[in-house]
Short mmCIF file of C-alpha atoms in Angstrom, two decimals:
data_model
loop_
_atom_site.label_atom_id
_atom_site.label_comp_id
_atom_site.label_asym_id
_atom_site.label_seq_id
_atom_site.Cartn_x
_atom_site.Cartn_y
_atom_site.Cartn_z
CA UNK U 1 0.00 0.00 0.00
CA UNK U 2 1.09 3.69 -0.76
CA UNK U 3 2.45 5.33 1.89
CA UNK U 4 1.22 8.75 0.36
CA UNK U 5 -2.30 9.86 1.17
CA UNK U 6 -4.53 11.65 -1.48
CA UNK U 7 -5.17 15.15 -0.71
CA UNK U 8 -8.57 15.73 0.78
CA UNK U 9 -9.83 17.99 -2.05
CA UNK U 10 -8.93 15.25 -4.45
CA UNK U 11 -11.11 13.31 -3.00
CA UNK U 12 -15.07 12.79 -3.99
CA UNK U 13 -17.52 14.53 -1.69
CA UNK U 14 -20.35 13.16 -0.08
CA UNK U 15 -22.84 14.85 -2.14
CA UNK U 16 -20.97 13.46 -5.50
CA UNK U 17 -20.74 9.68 -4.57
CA UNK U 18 -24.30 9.32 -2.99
CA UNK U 19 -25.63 7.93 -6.40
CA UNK U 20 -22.40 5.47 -6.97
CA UNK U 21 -20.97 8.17 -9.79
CA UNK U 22 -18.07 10.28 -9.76
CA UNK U 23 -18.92 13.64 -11.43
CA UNK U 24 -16.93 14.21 -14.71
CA UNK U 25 -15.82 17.44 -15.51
CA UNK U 26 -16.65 19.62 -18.50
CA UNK U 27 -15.05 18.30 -21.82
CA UNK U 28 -11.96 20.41 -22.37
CA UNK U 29 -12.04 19.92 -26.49
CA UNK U 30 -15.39 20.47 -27.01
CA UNK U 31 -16.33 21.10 -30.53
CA UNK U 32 -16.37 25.17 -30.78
CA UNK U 33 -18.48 25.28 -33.57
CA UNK U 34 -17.71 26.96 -37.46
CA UNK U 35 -17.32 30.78 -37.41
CA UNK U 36 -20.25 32.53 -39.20
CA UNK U 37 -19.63 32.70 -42.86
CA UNK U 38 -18.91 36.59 -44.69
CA UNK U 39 -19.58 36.64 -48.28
CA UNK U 40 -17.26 37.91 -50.37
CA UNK U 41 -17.66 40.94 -52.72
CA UNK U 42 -18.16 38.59 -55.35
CA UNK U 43 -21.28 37.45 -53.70
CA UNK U 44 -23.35 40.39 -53.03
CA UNK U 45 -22.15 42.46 -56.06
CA UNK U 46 -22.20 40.64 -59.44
CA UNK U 47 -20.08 43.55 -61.32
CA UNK U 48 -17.23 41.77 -59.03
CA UNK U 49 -18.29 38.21 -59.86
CA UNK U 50 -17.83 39.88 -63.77
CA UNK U 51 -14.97 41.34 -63.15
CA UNK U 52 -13.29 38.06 -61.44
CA UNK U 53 -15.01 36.53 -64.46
CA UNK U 54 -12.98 38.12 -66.75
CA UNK U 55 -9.61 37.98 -64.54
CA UNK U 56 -10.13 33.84 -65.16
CA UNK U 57 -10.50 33.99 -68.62
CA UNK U 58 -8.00 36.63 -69.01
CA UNK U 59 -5.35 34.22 -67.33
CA UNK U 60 -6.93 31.10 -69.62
CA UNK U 61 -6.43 33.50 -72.90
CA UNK U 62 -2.72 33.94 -71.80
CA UNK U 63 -1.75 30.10 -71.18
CA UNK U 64 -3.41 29.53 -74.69
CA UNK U 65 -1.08 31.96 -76.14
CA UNK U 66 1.62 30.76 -73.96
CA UNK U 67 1.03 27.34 -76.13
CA UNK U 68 1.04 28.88 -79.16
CA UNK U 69 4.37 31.00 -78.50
CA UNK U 70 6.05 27.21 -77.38
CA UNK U 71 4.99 25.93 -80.59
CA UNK U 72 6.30 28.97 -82.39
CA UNK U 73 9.58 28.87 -81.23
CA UNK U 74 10.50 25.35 -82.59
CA UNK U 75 10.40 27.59 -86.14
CA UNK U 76 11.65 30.88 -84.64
CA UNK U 77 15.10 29.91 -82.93
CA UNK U 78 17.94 27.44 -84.62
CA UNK U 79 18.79 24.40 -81.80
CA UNK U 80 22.46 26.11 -82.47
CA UNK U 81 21.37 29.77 -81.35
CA UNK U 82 22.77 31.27 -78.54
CA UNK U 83 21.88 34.39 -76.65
CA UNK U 84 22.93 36.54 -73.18
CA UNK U 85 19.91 37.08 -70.98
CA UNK U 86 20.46 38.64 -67.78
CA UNK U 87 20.92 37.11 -65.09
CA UNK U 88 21.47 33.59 -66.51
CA UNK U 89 23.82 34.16 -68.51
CA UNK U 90 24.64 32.77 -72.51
CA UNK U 91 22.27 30.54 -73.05
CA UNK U 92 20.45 28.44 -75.70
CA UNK U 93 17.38 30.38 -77.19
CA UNK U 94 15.17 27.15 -78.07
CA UNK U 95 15.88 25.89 -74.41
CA UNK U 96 15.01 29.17 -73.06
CA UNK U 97 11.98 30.20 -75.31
CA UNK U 98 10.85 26.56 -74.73
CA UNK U 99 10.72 26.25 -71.02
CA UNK U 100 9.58 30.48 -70.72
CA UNK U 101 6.32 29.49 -72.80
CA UNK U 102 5.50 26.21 -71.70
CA UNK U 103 6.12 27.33 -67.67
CA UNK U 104 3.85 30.32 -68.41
CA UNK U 105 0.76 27.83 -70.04
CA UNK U 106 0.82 25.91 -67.09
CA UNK U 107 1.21 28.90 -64.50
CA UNK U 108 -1.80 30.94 -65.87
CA UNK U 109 -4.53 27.60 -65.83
CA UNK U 110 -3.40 27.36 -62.52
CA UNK U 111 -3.51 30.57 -61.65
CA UNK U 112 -6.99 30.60 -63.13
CA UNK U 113 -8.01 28.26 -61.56
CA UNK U 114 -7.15 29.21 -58.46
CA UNK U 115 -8.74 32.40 -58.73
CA UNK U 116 -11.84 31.00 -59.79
CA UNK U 117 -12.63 28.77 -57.08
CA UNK U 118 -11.27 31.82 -54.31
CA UNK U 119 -13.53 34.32 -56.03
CA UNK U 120 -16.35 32.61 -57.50
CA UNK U 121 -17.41 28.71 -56.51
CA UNK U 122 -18.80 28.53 -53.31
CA UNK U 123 -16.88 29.15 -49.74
CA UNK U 124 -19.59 27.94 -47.64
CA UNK U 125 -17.44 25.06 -45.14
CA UNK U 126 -19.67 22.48 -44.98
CA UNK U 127 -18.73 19.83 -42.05
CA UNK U 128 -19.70 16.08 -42.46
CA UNK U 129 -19.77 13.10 -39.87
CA UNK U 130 -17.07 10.29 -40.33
CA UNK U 131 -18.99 7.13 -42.09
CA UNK U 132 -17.79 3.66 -43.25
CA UNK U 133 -15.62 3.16 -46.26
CA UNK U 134 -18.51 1.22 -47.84
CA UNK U 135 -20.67 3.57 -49.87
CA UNK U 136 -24.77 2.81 -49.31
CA UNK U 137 -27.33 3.80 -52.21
CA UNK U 138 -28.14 7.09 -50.09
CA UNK U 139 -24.23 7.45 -49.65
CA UNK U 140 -24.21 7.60 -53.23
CA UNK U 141 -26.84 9.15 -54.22
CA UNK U 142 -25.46 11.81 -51.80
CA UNK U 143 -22.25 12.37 -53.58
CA UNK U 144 -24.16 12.61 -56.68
CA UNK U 145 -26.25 15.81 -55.15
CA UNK U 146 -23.36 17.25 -53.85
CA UNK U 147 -21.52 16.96 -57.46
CA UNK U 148 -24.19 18.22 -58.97
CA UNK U 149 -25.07 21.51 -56.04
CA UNK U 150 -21.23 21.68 -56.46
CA UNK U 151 -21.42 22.10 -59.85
CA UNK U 152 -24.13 24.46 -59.87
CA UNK U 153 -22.23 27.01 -57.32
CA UNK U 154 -19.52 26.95 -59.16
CA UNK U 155 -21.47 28.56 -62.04
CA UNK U 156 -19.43 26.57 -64.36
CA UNK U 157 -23.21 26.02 -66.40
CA UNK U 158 -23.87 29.66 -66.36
CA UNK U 159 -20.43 31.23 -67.02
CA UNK U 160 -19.83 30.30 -70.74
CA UNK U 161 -16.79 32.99 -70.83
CA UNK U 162 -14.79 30.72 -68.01
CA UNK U 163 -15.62 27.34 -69.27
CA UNK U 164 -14.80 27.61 -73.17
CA UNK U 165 -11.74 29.49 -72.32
CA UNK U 166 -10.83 26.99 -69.39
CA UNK U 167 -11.70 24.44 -72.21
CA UNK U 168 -9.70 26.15 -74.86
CA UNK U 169 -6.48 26.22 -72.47
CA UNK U 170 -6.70 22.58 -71.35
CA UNK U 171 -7.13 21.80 -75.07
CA UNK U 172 -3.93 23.20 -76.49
CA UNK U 173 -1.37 22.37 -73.23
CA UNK U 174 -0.88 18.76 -74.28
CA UNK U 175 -0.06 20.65 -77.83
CA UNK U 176 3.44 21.14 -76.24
CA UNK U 177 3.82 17.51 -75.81
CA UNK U 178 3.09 16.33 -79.23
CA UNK U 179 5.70 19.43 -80.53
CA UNK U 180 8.02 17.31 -78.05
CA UNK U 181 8.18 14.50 -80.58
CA UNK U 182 9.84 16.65 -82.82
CA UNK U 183 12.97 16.54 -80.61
CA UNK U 184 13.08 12.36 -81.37
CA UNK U 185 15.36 13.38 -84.01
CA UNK U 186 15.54 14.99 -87.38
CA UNK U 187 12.43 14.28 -89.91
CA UNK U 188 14.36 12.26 -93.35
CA UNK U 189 12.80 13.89 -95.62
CA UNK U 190 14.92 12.62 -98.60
CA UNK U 191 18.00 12.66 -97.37
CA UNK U 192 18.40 8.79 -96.69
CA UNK U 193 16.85 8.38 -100.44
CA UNK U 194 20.43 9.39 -101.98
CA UNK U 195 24.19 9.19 -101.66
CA UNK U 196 27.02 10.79 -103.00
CA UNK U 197 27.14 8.31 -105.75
CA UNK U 198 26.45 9.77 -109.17
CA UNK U 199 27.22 8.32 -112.89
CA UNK U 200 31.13 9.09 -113.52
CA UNK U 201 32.63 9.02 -109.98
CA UNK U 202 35.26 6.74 -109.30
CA UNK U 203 35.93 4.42 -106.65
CA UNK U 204 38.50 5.06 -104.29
CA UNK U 205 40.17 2.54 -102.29
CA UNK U 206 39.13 3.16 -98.20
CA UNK U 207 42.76 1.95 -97.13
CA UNK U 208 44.70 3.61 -100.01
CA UNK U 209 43.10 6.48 -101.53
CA UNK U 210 43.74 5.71 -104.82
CA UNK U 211 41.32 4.55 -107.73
CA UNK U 212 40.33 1.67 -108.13
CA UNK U 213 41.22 -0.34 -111.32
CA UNK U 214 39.72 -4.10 -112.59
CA UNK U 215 43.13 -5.65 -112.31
CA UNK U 216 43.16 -4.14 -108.21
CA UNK U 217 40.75 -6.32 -107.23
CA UNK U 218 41.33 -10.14 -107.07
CA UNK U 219 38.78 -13.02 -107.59
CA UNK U 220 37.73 -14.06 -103.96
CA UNK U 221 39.05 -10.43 -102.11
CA UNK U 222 36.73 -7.92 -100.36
CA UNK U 223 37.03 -4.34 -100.71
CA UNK U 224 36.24 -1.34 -99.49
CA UNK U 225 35.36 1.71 -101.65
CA UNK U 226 34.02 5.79 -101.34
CA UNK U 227 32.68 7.77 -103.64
CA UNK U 228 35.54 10.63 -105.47
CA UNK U 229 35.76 13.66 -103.66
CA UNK U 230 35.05 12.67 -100.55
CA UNK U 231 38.09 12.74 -97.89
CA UNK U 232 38.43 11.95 -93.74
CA UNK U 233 38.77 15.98 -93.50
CA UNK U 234 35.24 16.65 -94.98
CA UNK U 235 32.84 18.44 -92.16
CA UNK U 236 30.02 15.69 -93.18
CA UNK U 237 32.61 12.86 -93.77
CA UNK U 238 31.07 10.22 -91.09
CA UNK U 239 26.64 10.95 -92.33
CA UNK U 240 28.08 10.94 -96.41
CA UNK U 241 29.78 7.53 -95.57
CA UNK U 242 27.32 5.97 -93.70
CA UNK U 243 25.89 5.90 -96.78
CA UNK U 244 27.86 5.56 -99.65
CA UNK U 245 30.27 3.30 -97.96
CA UNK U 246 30.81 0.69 -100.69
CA UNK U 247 31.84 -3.27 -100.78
CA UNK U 248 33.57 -4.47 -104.14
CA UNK U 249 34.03 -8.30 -104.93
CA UNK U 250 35.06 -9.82 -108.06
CA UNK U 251 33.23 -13.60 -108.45
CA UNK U 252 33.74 -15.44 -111.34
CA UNK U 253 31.00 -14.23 -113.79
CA UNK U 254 29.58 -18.19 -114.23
CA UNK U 255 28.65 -18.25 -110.48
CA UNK U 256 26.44 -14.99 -110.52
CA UNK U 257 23.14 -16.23 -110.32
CA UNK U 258 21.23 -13.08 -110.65
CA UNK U 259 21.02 -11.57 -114.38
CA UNK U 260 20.23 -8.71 -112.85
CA UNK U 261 23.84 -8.49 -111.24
CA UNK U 262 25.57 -9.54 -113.79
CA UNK U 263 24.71 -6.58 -115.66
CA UNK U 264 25.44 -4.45 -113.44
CA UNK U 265 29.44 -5.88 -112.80
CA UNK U 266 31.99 -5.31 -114.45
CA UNK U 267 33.98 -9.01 -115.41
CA UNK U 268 32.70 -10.30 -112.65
CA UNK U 269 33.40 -7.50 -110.26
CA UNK U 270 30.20 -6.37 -108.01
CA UNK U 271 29.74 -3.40 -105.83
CA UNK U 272 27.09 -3.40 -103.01
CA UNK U 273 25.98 -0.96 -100.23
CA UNK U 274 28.24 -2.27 -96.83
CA UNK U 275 25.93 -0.97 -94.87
CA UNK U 276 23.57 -3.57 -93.37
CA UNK U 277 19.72 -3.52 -93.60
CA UNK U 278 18.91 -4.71 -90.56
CA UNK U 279 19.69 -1.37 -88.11
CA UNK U 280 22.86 -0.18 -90.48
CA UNK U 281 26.06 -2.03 -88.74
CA UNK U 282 28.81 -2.03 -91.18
CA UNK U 283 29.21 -5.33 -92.92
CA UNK U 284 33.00 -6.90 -93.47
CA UNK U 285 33.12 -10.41 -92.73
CA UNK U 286 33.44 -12.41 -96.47
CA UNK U 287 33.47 -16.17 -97.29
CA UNK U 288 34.67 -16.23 -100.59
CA UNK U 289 34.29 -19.78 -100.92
CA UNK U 290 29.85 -19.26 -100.74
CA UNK U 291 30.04 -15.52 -101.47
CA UNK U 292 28.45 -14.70 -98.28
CA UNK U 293 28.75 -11.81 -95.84
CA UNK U 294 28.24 -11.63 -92.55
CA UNK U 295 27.20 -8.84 -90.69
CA UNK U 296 29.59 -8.83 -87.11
CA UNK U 297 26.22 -7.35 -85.13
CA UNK U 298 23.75 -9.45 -85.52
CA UNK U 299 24.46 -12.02 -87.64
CA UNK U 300 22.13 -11.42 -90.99
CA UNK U 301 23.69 -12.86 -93.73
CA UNK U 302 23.97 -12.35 -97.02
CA UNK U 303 24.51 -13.67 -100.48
CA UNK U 304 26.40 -12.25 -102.77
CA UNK U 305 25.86 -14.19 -105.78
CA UNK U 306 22.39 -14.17 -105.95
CA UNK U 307 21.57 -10.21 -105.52
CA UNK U 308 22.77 -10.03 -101.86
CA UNK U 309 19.66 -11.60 -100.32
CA UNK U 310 18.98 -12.36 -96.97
CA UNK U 311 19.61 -15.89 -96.29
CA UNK U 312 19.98 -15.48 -92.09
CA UNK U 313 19.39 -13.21 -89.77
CA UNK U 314 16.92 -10.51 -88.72
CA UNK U 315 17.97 -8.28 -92.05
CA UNK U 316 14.48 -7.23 -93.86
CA UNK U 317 16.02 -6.79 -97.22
CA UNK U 318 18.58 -7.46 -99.79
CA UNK U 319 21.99 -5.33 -99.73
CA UNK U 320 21.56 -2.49 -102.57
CA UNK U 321 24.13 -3.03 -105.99
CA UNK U 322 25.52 -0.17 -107.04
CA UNK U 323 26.06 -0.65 -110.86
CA UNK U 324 29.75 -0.37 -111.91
CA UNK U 325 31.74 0.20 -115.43
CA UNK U 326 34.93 1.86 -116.52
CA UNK U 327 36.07 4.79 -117.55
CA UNK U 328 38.29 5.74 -120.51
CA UNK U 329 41.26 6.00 -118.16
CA UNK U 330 40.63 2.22 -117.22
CA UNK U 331 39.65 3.20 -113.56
CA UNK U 332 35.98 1.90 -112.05
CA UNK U 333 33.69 3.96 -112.04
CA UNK U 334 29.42 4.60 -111.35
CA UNK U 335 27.01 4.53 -113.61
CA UNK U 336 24.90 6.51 -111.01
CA UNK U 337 23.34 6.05 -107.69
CA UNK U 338 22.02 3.09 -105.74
CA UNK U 339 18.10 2.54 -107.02
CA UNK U 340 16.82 2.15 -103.32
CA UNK U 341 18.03 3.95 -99.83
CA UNK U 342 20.73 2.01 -98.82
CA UNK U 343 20.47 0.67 -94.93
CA UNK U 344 17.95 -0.08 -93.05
CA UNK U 345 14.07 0.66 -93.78
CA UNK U 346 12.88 3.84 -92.19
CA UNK U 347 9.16 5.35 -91.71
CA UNK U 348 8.96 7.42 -94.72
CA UNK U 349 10.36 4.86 -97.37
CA UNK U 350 7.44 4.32 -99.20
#
């Protein structure tokens, strides 16, 4: 037992305890109850509500033209374009024209927005009693009311100038993120539909630099060839010979199966594209025994005897043949450029 005795006025009187109960004081966090609610301006004086009205749609108007000025600038500013703003410093002009517009768009619907439901949906605080996470019919039905009173207050019905210009801004924000594909890379247009090939340029030997004559290039040997006039020190060296990069191989003209090839060697010497058609690795493994080539990537294979088709692999179509002759100096030469892109097929081939 303690040895500490309770204070007297701790202890319950007489008059407390003569029904068996201990009286309870007063309950300290009581609910106090919602202040009384003050309309705002907006709600006793509808040239406010108009003029708050107009604020939203104002700030909608400016995030569509926001959009529009993000779209613009893809055409307006070079990707290479750099200017001094203060205080950031030199910076690019896309980047910065870019994120300006597309920050201001999203600022001004929110903005709006917020506005809107400060000034003009309803403020009244409406206080409801905890209930179980299953929802009854009259739960339901409930939140269907109070959508539809919600939707009502917020005058969203009545105030055509807010909703088609809230409309109008929602519509043309994703805008920016279809512009945002452009950035995937450049379009092709028709640049992968031609090389530097053209009738009357010679071949040059990759690992000498010289021309190319018949008598250079043995039965069963594999070489590499570029177009004339093009050099290491060219700007656009590696895009021109990603494309033009040629593969010469002299077969003896009674195992060319294709007529088609045949014409278009000279004594038995072929020229086809090295670059693969699979996803463009260069090609340069050769069994002159079956006249096949390998590509090192993924393994397509193909056949040079017969056309270069694909006889293995995941390569979708035949290697393209450049035709071939020679000039009056006795040096190869083309007779013009391949008849199909060269590489790999790509959306806009036809």
């Amino acid at each position: 037992m303690s040895t500490q005795e309770n204070p007297e006025e701790n202890l319950p009187s007489a008059q407390d305890t003569a029904h068996g109960a201990v009286k309870v004081a007063d309950d300290p966090f009581a609910d106090p109850g919602l202040p009384p609610h003050k309309p705002r301006i907006q709600d006793i004086d509808e040239r406010a509500a108009k003029r708050s009205e107009r604020a939203v749609a104002f700030m909608f108007t400016l995030s569509m033209l926001a959009t529009i000025g993000f779209i613009a600038s893809y055409v307006i500013f070079p990707v290479d374009q750099i200017v001094y703003i203060w205080p950031f410093g030199r910076v690019s002009a896309l980047n910065f024209a870019l994120g300006l517009t597309l920050g201001a768009a999203l600022f001004f619907i929110g903005a709006g927005a917020v506005h809107w439901a400060r000034t003009l949906m309803s403020d009244v605080e409406v206080a409801d009693e905890r209930h179980p996470i299953e929802a009854t019919p009259d739960v339901k039905a409930k939140v269907m009311a109070d959508f539809a009173a919600g939707a009502a207050e917020s005058g969203f019905g009545r105030r055509k100038l807010i909703r088609n210009t809230l409309f109008g801004a929602l519509a043309m924000v994703p805008l920016s993120g279809i512009v945002l594909l452009r950035d995937m890379g450049p379009l092709p247009e028709k640049k992968l539909r031609s090389t530097l090939w053209a009738k009357g340029k010679q071949l040059i030997n990759m690992n000498t630099n010289e021309p190319l004559r018949p008598e250079d290039v043995a039965v069963g040997s594999l070489t590499f060839a570029m177009p004339e006039g093009l050099t290491v020190h060219d700007e656009h060296f590696q895009t021109e010979i990603a494309k033009a990069a040629l593969m010469i191989v002299r077969i003896q003209p009674d195992d060319i199966k294709d007529k088609n090839e045949l014409e278009w060697s000279h004594d038995g010497i072929v020229a086809f594209s090295k670059i693969c058609t699979h996803v463009g690795c260069p090609i340069s493994l050769y069994e002159q025994q079956t006249h096949h080539v390998l590509c090192p990537c993924h393994q397509s294979t193909f056949d040079l005897s017969d056309g270069a088709r694909v006889i293995f692999g995941p390569a979708g179509h035949a290697l393209p043949q450049l035709r071939i002759g020679v000039n009056d100096k006795g040096y190869l030469e083309a007779l013009g450029d391949f008849e199909e892109p060269v590489g790999p097929a790509f959306w806009e081939r036809g």
